[in-house]
Amino acid sequence: MTDNTNSNDMASELERLRAENQALKKTSAKGLSMKVSEKGALSVYGLGRFPVTLYKEQWTKLLDLTDDIRAFIKANDAQLKTKQ
């Protein structure tokens, strides 16, 4: 009976992981997706190999700097590289 229970648990976990993987593959029009991490932070997927994960107060601080970041990028355009 234990083997059967373990098989059911593994099959259930595999199905859960497949569903989660499928959900992550369905991204927004910009190719990005978001998820709440296990520790309660916001993870943004699709910017690079790894997600960008910050807590909500960190995201708020970063978003408050949007105009400054855009100005910095514009002012330093010649030195900044573009990822292809």
Tab-separated table of C-alpha atoms in Angstrom:
chain	number	residue	atom	x	y	z
A	1	MET	CA	0.000	0.000	0.000
A	2	THR	CA	2.891	2.344	0.697
A	3	ASP	CA	4.255	1.885	-2.829
A	4	ASN	CA	0.854	2.737	-4.257
A	5	THR	CA	0.567	5.854	-2.059
A	6	ASN	CA	4.059	6.997	-3.073
A	7	SER	CA	3.212	6.449	-6.736
A	8	ASN	CA	0.024	8.479	-6.355
A	9	ASP	CA	1.922	11.257	-4.539
A	10	MET	CA	4.596	11.345	-7.236
A	11	ALA	CA	2.018	11.339	-10.031
A	12	SER	CA	0.106	14.129	-8.303
A	13	GLU	CA	3.272	16.195	-7.812
A	14	LEU	CA	4.318	15.603	-11.417
A	15	GLU	CA	0.926	16.782	-12.651
A	16	ARG	CA	1.129	19.889	-10.421
A	17	LEU	CA	4.592	20.725	-11.739
A	18	ARG	CA	3.479	20.226	-15.343
A	19	ALA	CA	0.545	22.579	-14.777
A	20	GLU	CA	2.837	25.172	-13.168
A	21	ASN	CA	5.313	24.847	-16.037
A	22	GLN	CA	2.530	25.295	-18.575
A	23	ALA	CA	1.281	28.384	-16.745
A	24	LEU	CA	4.783	29.876	-16.791
A	25	LYS	CA	5.020	29.264	-20.534
A	26	LYS	CA	1.856	31.300	-21.095
A	27	THR	CA	3.288	34.778	-20.922
A	28	SER	CA	1.864	38.180	-21.603
A	29	ALA	CA	2.146	39.930	-24.963
A	30	LYS	CA	5.522	41.331	-23.875
A	31	GLY	CA	6.870	37.856	-23.183
A	32	LEU	CA	6.866	38.423	-19.434
A	33	SER	CA	5.054	36.684	-16.632
A	34	MET	CA	4.779	37.225	-12.899
A	35	LYS	CA	4.492	34.929	-9.932
A	36	VAL	CA	4.473	35.267	-6.158
A	37	SER	CA	7.524	33.416	-4.843
A	38	GLU	CA	7.477	30.967	-1.944
A	39	LYS	CA	8.744	33.736	0.340
A	40	GLY	CA	6.080	36.208	-0.789
A	41	ALA	CA	8.124	38.282	-3.229
A	42	LEU	CA	7.190	39.183	-6.810
A	43	SER	CA	9.172	37.327	-9.470
A	44	VAL	CA	9.168	38.588	-13.049
A	45	TYR	CA	10.060	35.954	-15.646
A	46	GLY	CA	11.184	36.511	-19.211
A	47	LEU	CA	13.827	39.224	-18.847
A	48	GLY	CA	16.741	36.823	-18.775
A	49	ARG	CA	17.730	33.338	-17.755
A	50	PHE	CA	16.647	33.854	-14.156
A	51	PRO	CA	13.644	35.716	-12.770
A	52	VAL	CA	13.976	39.160	-11.221
A	53	THR	CA	12.620	38.768	-7.688
A	54	LEU	CA	12.022	41.663	-5.312
A	55	TYR	CA	9.706	42.298	-2.363
A	56	LYS	CA	6.841	44.728	-2.886
A	57	GLU	CA	8.583	47.661	-1.167
A	58	GLN	CA	11.608	47.111	-3.427
A	59	TRP	CA	9.391	47.079	-6.530
A	60	THR	CA	7.681	50.254	-5.338
A	61	LYS	CA	11.038	52.028	-4.860
A	62	LEU	CA	12.202	50.876	-8.289
A	63	LEU	CA	8.966	51.896	-10.003
A	64	ASP	CA	9.138	55.322	-8.328
A	65	LEU	CA	12.478	55.787	-10.128
A	66	THR	CA	11.074	55.035	-13.600
A	67	ASP	CA	11.636	58.550	-14.957
A	68	ASP	CA	15.146	58.707	-13.460
A	69	ILE	CA	16.057	55.321	-14.943
A	70	ARG	CA	14.802	56.338	-18.391
A	71	ALA	CA	16.763	59.623	-18.169
A	72	PHE	CA	19.895	57.747	-17.095
A	73	ILE	CA	19.555	55.313	-20.002
A	74	LYS	CA	19.114	58.201	-22.433
A	75	ALA	CA	22.095	60.110	-21.008
A	76	ASN	CA	24.330	57.029	-21.108
A	77	ASP	CA	23.030	55.495	-24.318
A	78	ALA	CA	26.430	55.389	-26.015
A	79	GLN	CA	27.979	53.354	-23.171
A	80	LEU	CA	25.088	50.956	-22.635
A	81	LYS	CA	24.860	47.766	-24.650
A	82	THR	CA	21.753	46.163	-26.070
A	83	LYS	CA	21.191	42.465	-25.560
A	84	GLN	CA	20.261	40.828	-28.854
